[in-house]
Coordinates of C-alpha atoms in Angstrom, one line a residue:
M1 CA 42.5 -72.9 62.2
P2 CA 41.1 -69.2 61.4
R3 CA 37.7 -69.1 62.2
I4 CA 36.0 -69.3 59.0
Q5 CA 38.1 -72.3 57.6
K6 CA 36.3 -74.2 61.2
Y7 CA 32.4 -72.6 59.6
L8 CA 33.2 -73.8 56.5
Q9 CA 34.1 -77.6 57.9
K10 CA 30.9 -77.4 60.2
H11 CA 28.8 -76.1 57.6
A12 CA 29.1 -76.8 54.2
Q13 CA 25.0 -77.8 53.5
N14 CA 24.0 -74.6 55.4
L15 CA 26.1 -71.7 54.5
Q16 CA 25.1 -68.4 56.1
P17 CA 26.6 -65.7 54.0
A18 CA 26.4 -62.8 56.3
A19 CA 28.7 -64.6 58.7
I20 CA 31.4 -66.1 56.0
A21 CA 31.7 -63.1 55.4
Y22 CA 31.6 -61.6 59.6
L23 CA 33.8 -64.2 60.4
A24 CA 36.5 -64.0 56.9
A25 CA 36.8 -60.2 58.0
L26 CA 37.5 -61.0 61.6
D27 CA 40.5 -63.6 60.5
Q28 CA 42.1 -60.7 58.6
I29 CA 41.8 -58.8 61.2
E30 CA 43.5 -60.3 63.5
S31 CA 46.4 -61.8 61.1
F32 CA 47.0 -57.9 61.9
A33 CA 46.2 -56.6 64.5
P34 CA 45.1 -59.8 67.4
L35 CA 44.7 -57.6 69.8
I36 CA 41.7 -56.1 68.1
A37 CA 40.0 -59.3 66.7
H38 CA 39.7 -60.3 70.9
A39 CA 38.3 -56.8 71.5
I40 CA 35.5 -57.5 68.8
E41 CA 35.2 -60.8 69.2
Q42 CA 35.4 -60.2 73.3
E43 CA 32.4 -57.6 72.8
L44 CA 30.5 -60.1 71.2
S45 CA 30.8 -62.7 74.0
D46 CA 30.0 -60.8 76.4
Q47 CA 26.6 -59.6 74.2
R48 CA 25.5 -62.4 74.8
S49 CA 26.1 -63.5 78.4
H50 CA 24.4 -60.1 79.0
L51 CA 20.7 -59.2 79.4
K52 CA 20.8 -55.6 76.8
L53 CA 18.4 -52.8 78.5
I54 CA 19.7 -49.8 78.1
A55 CA 17.0 -48.0 75.9
S56 CA 19.6 -46.1 74.1
E57 CA 21.0 -49.2 72.0
N58 CA 20.0 -51.9 70.2
Y59 CA 21.4 -54.7 68.1
S60 CA 21.4 -53.7 64.0
S61 CA 21.0 -56.5 61.2
L62 CA 24.4 -57.8 60.5
T63 CA 23.4 -56.5 57.0
V64 CA 23.8 -53.1 58.1
Q65 CA 27.3 -53.9 60.5
L66 CA 28.8 -55.7 57.0
A67 CA 28.0 -52.7 55.2
M68 CA 29.9 -50.1 56.9
G69 CA 32.9 -52.3 56.1
N70 CA 33.0 -51.0 52.7
L71 CA 35.2 -49.2 49.9
L72 CA 33.3 -46.1 50.0
T73 CA 34.8 -45.2 53.4
D74 CA 38.1 -43.8 51.0
K75 CA 36.2 -41.2 49.6
Y76 CA 36.0 -37.8 50.3
A77 CA 32.2 -36.2 49.4
E78 CA 31.9 -32.4 51.8
G79 CA 28.9 -31.2 49.6
Y80 CA 25.7 -32.6 48.7
P81 CA 25.1 -34.9 46.5
H82 CA 25.5 -33.1 43.1
H83 CA 27.0 -30.2 44.6
R84 CA 30.2 -31.8 45.5
F85 CA 33.7 -30.2 46.6
Y86 CA 35.8 -33.2 45.5
A87 CA 35.5 -34.9 42.1
G88 CA 34.3 -38.9 41.8
C89 CA 31.3 -39.0 44.3
E90 CA 28.6 -40.0 41.8
N91 CA 28.7 -43.2 43.8
V92 CA 28.4 -41.4 47.3
D93 CA 25.4 -39.2 45.6
L94 CA 23.5 -42.7 45.0
V95 CA 23.7 -44.4 48.2
E96 CA 22.7 -40.8 49.8
E97 CA 20.0 -39.6 47.8
M98 CA 19.0 -43.6 48.6
A99 CA 19.3 -43.2 52.8
Q100 CA 17.4 -39.3 51.6
E101 CA 14.3 -40.7 50.2
E102 CA 14.1 -43.9 52.0
L103 CA 13.5 -42.0 55.4
K104 CA 11.3 -39.6 53.3
Q105 CA 8.8 -42.7 52.1
I106 CA 9.3 -44.2 56.1
F107 CA 8.5 -40.2 57.8
G108 CA 6.4 -38.7 54.8
A109 CA 9.8 -35.7 55.8
E110 CA 9.5 -33.0 52.7
H111 CA 13.4 -32.9 53.2
A112 CA 15.9 -35.2 54.8
Y113 CA 19.9 -35.1 55.3
V114 CA 21.8 -38.2 56.1
Q115 CA 25.2 -37.2 57.2
P116 CA 25.3 -35.8 60.6
H117 CA 27.3 -38.3 63.2
S118 CA 25.6 -38.9 65.3
G119 CA 22.3 -37.1 67.3
A120 CA 24.4 -34.2 68.8
D121 CA 26.1 -33.6 65.3
A122 CA 22.3 -34.5 64.5
N123 CA 21.2 -31.3 66.4
L124 CA 24.3 -28.8 66.0
V125 CA 23.2 -28.8 62.7
A126 CA 19.0 -27.7 63.0
F127 CA 20.5 -25.1 65.6
W128 CA 23.0 -23.4 63.7
S129 CA 20.7 -23.8 60.6
I130 CA 17.9 -21.6 62.3
L131 CA 20.5 -19.1 63.0
V132 CA 21.9 -18.6 60.1
Q133 CA 18.8 -19.0 58.5
K134 CA 16.6 -16.8 60.9
V135 CA 18.9 -14.9 62.0
Q136 CA 22.2 -14.7 59.9
N137 CA 20.3 -13.8 56.6
K138 CA 17.8 -11.6 57.7
E139 CA 20.5 -9.5 59.1
I140 CA 22.0 -10.1 55.6
E141 CA 19.6 -8.6 54.0
R142 CA 18.4 -6.0 56.8
L143 CA 22.3 -5.1 55.9
G144 CA 21.6 -4.3 52.2
K145 CA 24.0 -7.0 51.7
K146 CA 24.0 -10.1 49.3
T147 CA 26.1 -12.5 51.2
L148 CA 27.5 -13.0 54.3
D149 CA 30.9 -12.4 52.1
E150 CA 30.1 -8.9 52.0
L151 CA 29.8 -7.8 55.6
T152 CA 32.6 -5.8 56.5
P153 CA 34.7 -7.4 59.8
E154 CA 32.7 -5.0 62.5
E155 CA 29.2 -6.0 60.9
Y156 CA 29.9 -10.3 60.8
E157 CA 30.4 -9.2 64.3
Q158 CA 28.0 -7.8 64.8
V159 CA 26.0 -11.1 63.3
R160 CA 27.5 -12.9 65.1
K161 CA 26.8 -11.9 68.9
L162 CA 23.5 -11.7 67.9
M163 CA 23.2 -15.0 67.1
N164 CA 25.0 -16.1 69.9
Q165 CA 21.8 -13.9 72.2
Q166 CA 19.4 -16.2 70.2
K167 CA 17.1 -18.2 73.2
L168 CA 16.2 -22.2 73.1
M169 CA 14.3 -23.8 76.1
G170 CA 13.8 -27.7 76.1
M171 CA 13.3 -30.2 78.3
S172 CA 15.4 -30.3 81.5
L173 CA 17.9 -33.2 81.9
N174 CA 16.6 -34.3 85.6
S175 CA 12.9 -33.9 83.7
G176 CA 14.4 -36.3 81.0
G177 CA 15.6 -33.7 78.9
H178 CA 18.9 -34.1 76.9
L179 CA 22.9 -32.9 77.0
T180 CA 22.0 -31.4 74.3
H181 CA 18.8 -29.6 74.8
G182 CA 20.6 -27.0 76.7
Y183 CA 22.5 -28.7 79.5
R184 CA 25.3 -26.5 81.1
H185 CA 28.5 -28.3 80.2
N186 CA 26.8 -28.7 76.9
I187 CA 27.7 -26.6 73.5
S188 CA 23.8 -26.0 73.1
S189 CA 24.0 -23.6 76.4
K190 CA 27.0 -22.1 74.8
M191 CA 26.2 -20.8 71.4
M192 CA 22.9 -19.9 72.7
R193 CA 21.1 -18.6 76.5
S194 CA 18.7 -21.5 77.4
V195 CA 16.6 -22.0 79.9
F196 CA 14.3 -25.1 80.6
Y197 CA 10.5 -27.0 80.9
D198 CA 10.3 -29.1 83.2
V199 CA 7.8 -32.0 84.4
D200 CA 5.0 -31.3 86.7
P201 CA 6.3 -31.9 90.3
K202 CA 3.5 -34.3 91.2
T203 CA 2.7 -36.1 88.2
E204 CA 5.8 -36.0 86.6
Q205 CA 5.0 -35.3 83.6
L206 CA 4.9 -32.7 80.9
D207 CA 1.8 -29.6 81.9
Y208 CA 1.0 -28.5 78.5
H209 CA -1.2 -25.6 79.9
T210 CA 1.7 -24.6 82.0
L211 CA 4.9 -25.2 79.6
A212 CA 2.0 -22.5 77.0
K213 CA 2.9 -20.0 80.1
Q214 CA 6.5 -20.3 80.6
A215 CA 6.8 -19.5 77.1
L216 CA 4.6 -16.7 76.7
Q217 CA 7.4 -15.9 79.8
E218 CA 10.3 -16.7 78.1
K219 CA 10.3 -15.6 74.2
P220 CA 11.9 -18.3 73.3
D221 CA 13.8 -18.4 69.8
I222 CA 13.8 -22.3 69.3
L223 CA 11.2 -24.3 71.7
L224 CA 12.9 -27.8 71.3
A225 CA 11.1 -31.2 72.5
G226 CA 11.8 -34.4 73.2
Y227 CA 13.9 -36.5 75.2
S228 CA 16.7 -39.3 76.4
A229 CA 13.7 -40.3 79.7
Y230 CA 11.0 -39.4 79.1
S231 CA 8.5 -42.2 79.7
R232 CA 5.7 -40.6 77.8
R233 CA 3.6 -39.7 74.7
I234 CA 4.1 -36.1 73.6
N235 CA 1.3 -34.1 72.5
F236 CA 2.9 -32.2 69.5
A237 CA 0.7 -30.7 68.1
K238 CA 0.1 -29.4 71.2
M239 CA 3.7 -27.9 71.1
R240 CA 3.5 -26.6 68.1
E241 CA 0.6 -24.2 69.1
I242 CA 3.1 -23.3 71.4
A243 CA 6.0 -22.3 69.0
D244 CA 3.4 -19.9 67.4
S245 CA 2.0 -18.3 69.6
V246 CA 5.7 -17.4 70.7
G247 CA 7.1 -17.6 67.7
A248 CA 9.3 -19.9 68.1
V249 CA 10.6 -22.4 65.7
F250 CA 9.6 -25.6 66.7
M251 CA 12.3 -28.3 66.9
V252 CA 11.8 -32.7 67.7
D253 CA 15.0 -34.1 69.0
M254 CA 13.4 -37.7 68.6
A255 CA 16.8 -39.9 68.5
H256 CA 15.1 -42.4 71.2
F257 CA 11.9 -43.0 69.8
S258 CA 12.1 -42.3 66.0
G259 CA 11.7 -46.4 66.2
L260 CA 8.7 -46.0 66.9
V261 CA 7.3 -42.9 64.9
A262 CA 8.6 -44.9 61.8
G263 CA 7.2 -48.1 63.0
K264 CA 3.7 -46.1 62.8
V265 CA 3.5 -46.8 66.9
F266 CA 3.3 -42.8 67.5
Q267 CA 0.9 -41.2 64.7
D268 CA -1.3 -38.1 64.4
E269 CA -0.7 -35.3 67.0
Y270 CA 2.3 -37.8 68.9
N271 CA 4.3 -38.2 65.3
P272 CA 6.4 -35.2 65.4
V273 CA 7.3 -34.9 61.8
P274 CA 3.5 -33.2 60.2
Y275 CA 4.3 -30.9 63.1
A276 CA 8.1 -29.9 63.0
H277 CA 9.9 -27.6 61.6
I278 CA 13.1 -29.4 62.4
V279 CA 13.6 -33.6 63.2
T280 CA 17.0 -34.4 64.3
S281 CA 17.2 -38.5 65.5
T282 CA 20.3 -40.5 66.1
T283 CA 19.4 -44.2 63.6
H284 CA 20.8 -46.7 66.5
K285 CA 17.7 -47.1 68.8
T286 CA 14.8 -47.9 68.1
L287 CA 15.5 -47.2 64.6
R288 CA 17.9 -50.2 64.7
G289 CA 20.3 -48.7 62.6
P290 CA 23.9 -48.5 62.4
R291 CA 26.4 -45.2 65.0
G292 CA 24.7 -41.9 63.3
G293 CA 22.4 -38.9 63.1
F294 CA 20.4 -37.9 60.2
V295 CA 18.0 -33.6 59.5
L296 CA 14.1 -33.8 58.9
C297 CA 12.7 -30.3 58.2
K298 CA 10.6 -28.3 55.9
A299 CA 11.4 -27.5 52.6
E300 CA 11.9 -23.8 53.3
F301 CA 15.4 -25.4 55.5
A302 CA 16.1 -27.5 52.7
D303 CA 18.9 -25.4 51.8
T304 CA 20.6 -24.2 55.1
I305 CA 20.8 -28.0 56.5
N306 CA 22.3 -28.9 52.9
K307 CA 25.1 -26.9 54.2
G308 CA 26.1 -28.9 57.4
C309 CA 29.0 -29.0 55.6
P310 CA 30.5 -26.7 56.3
L311 CA 28.6 -24.9 58.8
V312 CA 29.0 -27.5 61.6
L313 CA 30.8 -31.1 59.4
G314 CA 33.4 -32.2 57.7
G315 CA 33.5 -34.7 55.6
P316 CA 30.8 -36.7 55.6
L317 CA 31.4 -40.9 56.3
P318 CA 30.1 -42.6 53.3
H319 CA 30.5 -46.1 54.2
V320 CA 28.2 -45.6 56.8
I321 CA 25.8 -43.8 55.4
A322 CA 25.4 -46.3 52.8
A323 CA 24.4 -48.3 55.7
K324 CA 22.5 -46.4 57.4
A325 CA 20.1 -46.3 53.9
I326 CA 20.1 -50.4 54.1
A327 CA 18.3 -49.5 57.9
F328 CA 16.6 -47.5 56.4
K329 CA 15.2 -49.9 53.8
E330 CA 14.5 -52.4 56.9
A331 CA 12.5 -49.9 58.9
N332 CA 10.4 -49.3 55.8
S333 CA 8.3 -53.1 55.9
P334 CA 5.6 -54.5 58.0
N335 CA 7.7 -56.1 59.7
F336 CA 9.7 -53.2 61.7
Q337 CA 6.1 -51.8 62.3
D338 CA 5.1 -55.6 64.2
Y339 CA 8.6 -55.0 65.8
A340 CA 7.8 -51.5 67.2
Q341 CA 4.7 -52.6 68.3
R342 CA 6.1 -54.7 70.3
I343 CA 8.1 -52.8 72.1
V344 CA 6.3 -51.3 73.8
K345 CA 4.1 -54.4 74.7
N346 CA 7.6 -55.2 75.7
A347 CA 7.6 -51.7 78.0
N348 CA 5.1 -51.7 79.9
T349 CA 5.1 -54.9 80.4
L350 CA 8.1 -55.1 82.3
A351 CA 6.8 -51.4 84.1
E352 CA 3.4 -52.5 85.4
K353 CA 5.3 -56.0 87.0
L354 CA 8.2 -53.6 88.5
K355 CA 5.5 -51.9 89.7
S356 CA 3.1 -55.1 91.2
D357 CA 7.5 -56.2 93.1
G358 CA 7.3 -53.5 94.8
A359 CA 9.0 -51.0 92.0
R360 CA 8.8 -47.1 92.2
I361 CA 8.1 -46.3 88.5
V362 CA 8.4 -42.6 87.7
S363 CA 5.4 -41.0 86.4
G364 CA 3.0 -43.9 87.0
G365 CA 4.5 -46.1 84.0
T366 CA 5.1 -46.1 80.4
E367 CA 3.6 -45.1 76.8
N368 CA 6.9 -45.6 75.1
H369 CA 10.2 -47.5 75.4
L370 CA 11.7 -46.7 78.3
M371 CA 11.2 -46.4 81.6
I372 CA 13.4 -44.5 85.3
V373 CA 12.9 -46.9 88.2
D374 CA 13.0 -44.6 91.0
L375 CA 16.0 -46.2 93.8
S376 CA 15.2 -44.8 96.9
S377 CA 13.0 -47.0 98.5
F378 CA 16.2 -49.3 97.7
G379 CA 18.1 -47.5 99.7
L380 CA 20.1 -47.6 96.6
T381 CA 22.1 -44.8 94.5
G382 CA 22.0 -45.6 90.3
R383 CA 25.5 -46.0 90.5
H384 CA 24.6 -49.3 93.1
A385 CA 22.2 -50.7 90.6
E386 CA 24.3 -50.0 88.0
S387 CA 27.0 -52.7 89.4
I388 CA 25.6 -55.1 91.0
L389 CA 22.5 -55.6 88.3
R390 CA 25.2 -56.0 85.8
K391 CA 27.6 -58.7 87.4
A392 CA 23.4 -60.9 87.0
G393 CA 24.2 -60.4 84.4
L394 CA 22.3 -57.3 83.5
T395 CA 23.0 -54.5 80.8
V396 CA 21.3 -51.0 82.4
N397 CA 22.0 -47.6 83.2
R398 CA 22.5 -44.9 86.3
N399 CA 19.7 -41.9 85.6
T400 CA 18.8 -39.2 87.6
I401 CA 15.0 -38.6 88.1
P402 CA 12.7 -35.6 88.3
G403 CA 14.0 -33.9 91.8
D404 CA 17.4 -35.7 91.9
Q405 CA 19.0 -35.5 95.1
N406 CA 22.1 -37.4 93.4
G407 CA 23.5 -35.2 90.6
P408 CA 23.9 -37.0 87.2
W409 CA 26.9 -39.1 88.6
Y410 CA 25.3 -41.2 91.5
T411 CA 21.8 -40.7 90.5
S412 CA 18.5 -41.7 92.0
G413 CA 17.5 -44.1 89.1
I414 CA 18.2 -46.2 86.9
R415 CA 16.7 -46.3 82.8
L416 CA 15.6 -49.5 81.8
G417 CA 14.7 -50.0 78.0
T418 CA 13.2 -53.2 75.8
P419 CA 14.0 -52.3 72.2
A420 CA 17.2 -54.4 72.2
V421 CA 15.3 -57.6 73.7
T422 CA 12.8 -57.5 71.9
T423 CA 15.2 -57.7 68.3
L424 CA 16.2 -60.9 69.9
G425 CA 12.9 -61.9 70.3
M426 CA 11.4 -61.6 74.1
G427 CA 8.4 -61.6 74.9
T428 CA 5.9 -60.6 77.6
D429 CA 6.7 -63.6 79.1
E430 CA 10.3 -62.6 79.2
M431 CA 9.7 -59.2 80.6
N432 CA 7.8 -60.4 83.5
E433 CA 11.1 -62.7 84.9
I434 CA 13.8 -59.7 83.8
A435 CA 11.3 -57.2 86.5
D436 CA 11.5 -60.4 89.6
I437 CA 15.2 -59.6 89.2
I438 CA 15.9 -57.1 89.0
V439 CA 13.4 -56.3 92.0
K440 CA 15.2 -59.7 94.2
V441 CA 18.8 -58.1 93.2
L442 CA 17.6 -53.7 94.3
K443 CA 15.5 -55.8 97.0
N444 CA 19.0 -57.7 98.9
A445 CA 21.2 -55.2 97.5
K446 CA 23.2 -53.1 99.7
P447 CA 25.7 -49.5 100.0
A448 CA 29.4 -50.8 100.6
I449 CA 31.1 -50.1 103.9
V450 CA 34.0 -48.3 102.1
E451 CA 37.0 -49.6 103.9
K452 CA 39.4 -46.3 104.5
T453 CA 36.6 -44.2 105.6
G454 CA 33.7 -46.3 107.0
Q455 CA 31.3 -44.9 105.1
L456 CA 28.9 -46.5 102.7
S457 CA 30.1 -46.5 99.2
K458 CA 27.4 -44.2 97.1
A459 CA 28.9 -46.6 93.7
N460 CA 29.6 -50.1 95.2
A461 CA 27.3 -52.2 96.3
E462 CA 27.7 -56.3 97.8
I463 CA 24.6 -59.3 98.1
D464 CA 24.7 -62.1 99.4
P465 CA 26.8 -64.8 96.3
K466 CA 23.5 -67.0 96.3
I467 CA 21.1 -64.3 94.9
L468 CA 23.4 -62.9 92.7
D469 CA 23.8 -66.7 91.5
E470 CA 20.4 -66.8 91.3
A471 CA 20.1 -64.2 89.0
Q472 CA 23.5 -65.3 87.1
Q473 CA 21.2 -68.9 85.8
R474 CA 18.5 -66.8 85.5
V475 CA 19.3 -64.7 82.9
N476 CA 21.2 -67.3 81.6
A477 CA 17.8 -69.2 81.2
I478 CA 16.7 -66.8 79.5
L479 CA 19.3 -66.2 77.1
A480 CA 19.7 -69.0 76.5
K481 CA 16.7 -69.4 75.0
F482 CA 17.2 -65.9 72.1
P483 CA 20.9 -66.1 71.2
L484 CA 22.8 -63.3 70.1
Y485 CA 23.9 -63.5 66.1
P486 CA 23.2 -67.2 66.3
E487 CA 25.2 -67.9 62.9
I488 CA 28.1 -66.8 63.9
E489 CA 29.7 -69.6 65.8
I490 CA 33.0 -68.3 67.7

């Protein structure tokens, strides 16, 4: 019997429109591609059976999810509202403008651009917009030309090389920065010269005095703030002062904490929007939207940012922009502000309980939604912990720590975050229980022995089955109280 028919029979007196739409769509998919329908169904089952503690993941509303499956996906809309390269974009214009206006209202931004498909795309749009505006356009003017197309091949090559000589200064990967902040294996380090700043080795926090001295020495063209695995707030007023002191464009990647800014947890000097020339973000982390990105900027950069296509992007994804608009509307509410406050409260509770149970938290604690656990005292690598905790029913990700000796693949730490479990409604009692489970598993896990070599594996861990079973039961007890998408029955 089709899922939707079962649902209608069972819930005839209390129908949920979102559940009806979701199940009907799943039935339709199964009629054509059963394997795809099964994978979607299994993902729901997997997420319901594990505590999601990955700091960069969340649960979007069913309204947001359903908005992505719409007819707008069939429309090309290169360009920006009312300035498209294709005809028939009136409805896309309406949707995109709504998303922009919601963002501007939430963050108090002068301009918003919602087309990037991801945070990495948003950063590329920002980087190249800065290079175009601050280097290319000035060179065109210096050469006495009006447009890029007027340059001779020799002049264009001169401009291109000059753009590639600019310097980006961002937080290093080991200190908590992101791949797109100048990491050698990422395109950000290949389109510009990149240098890094690190946290203080003792406090494992940013030292603005040291950073200012380094900036004066390096004289970067772009000073980039933001992180992927740093558990403290950043003072953006001080960062802007440092950028101004060396004539750098100040850019902030708030992908991880944009929901905390939207939710009014990060205010004043901890809100990057008033201070940064350009701010980028994803939409699916603490902001709790669909997978995607956006750019906020001062008015002076608006025209260049709007030309993300053809500069970096191809055609936008109007169906995803529709889902973004809904998520932004959800975030622009008192309920979301309460949610953001609870994220941070839960993170602090989790970190403090982990510490009291014997785990070391990098930098000593957290002021946002995440924390990094140093595994050195447990004798485990990040891969050990990631795999054994997954077996126990907790989904985390391995992460480097400052001065990590195990490198970015095995790592010496794990990253934990509270956005998803907070979305489910969990509070401080659950955080204390989760911390106890994590520490008990880590204390009793040990590296497995590789049969062929007899050496200790850096990836696989083993544990007493009784302890693992106990952890699984405790996780299941928590999850039973906070079901994921309870209106969907499969």
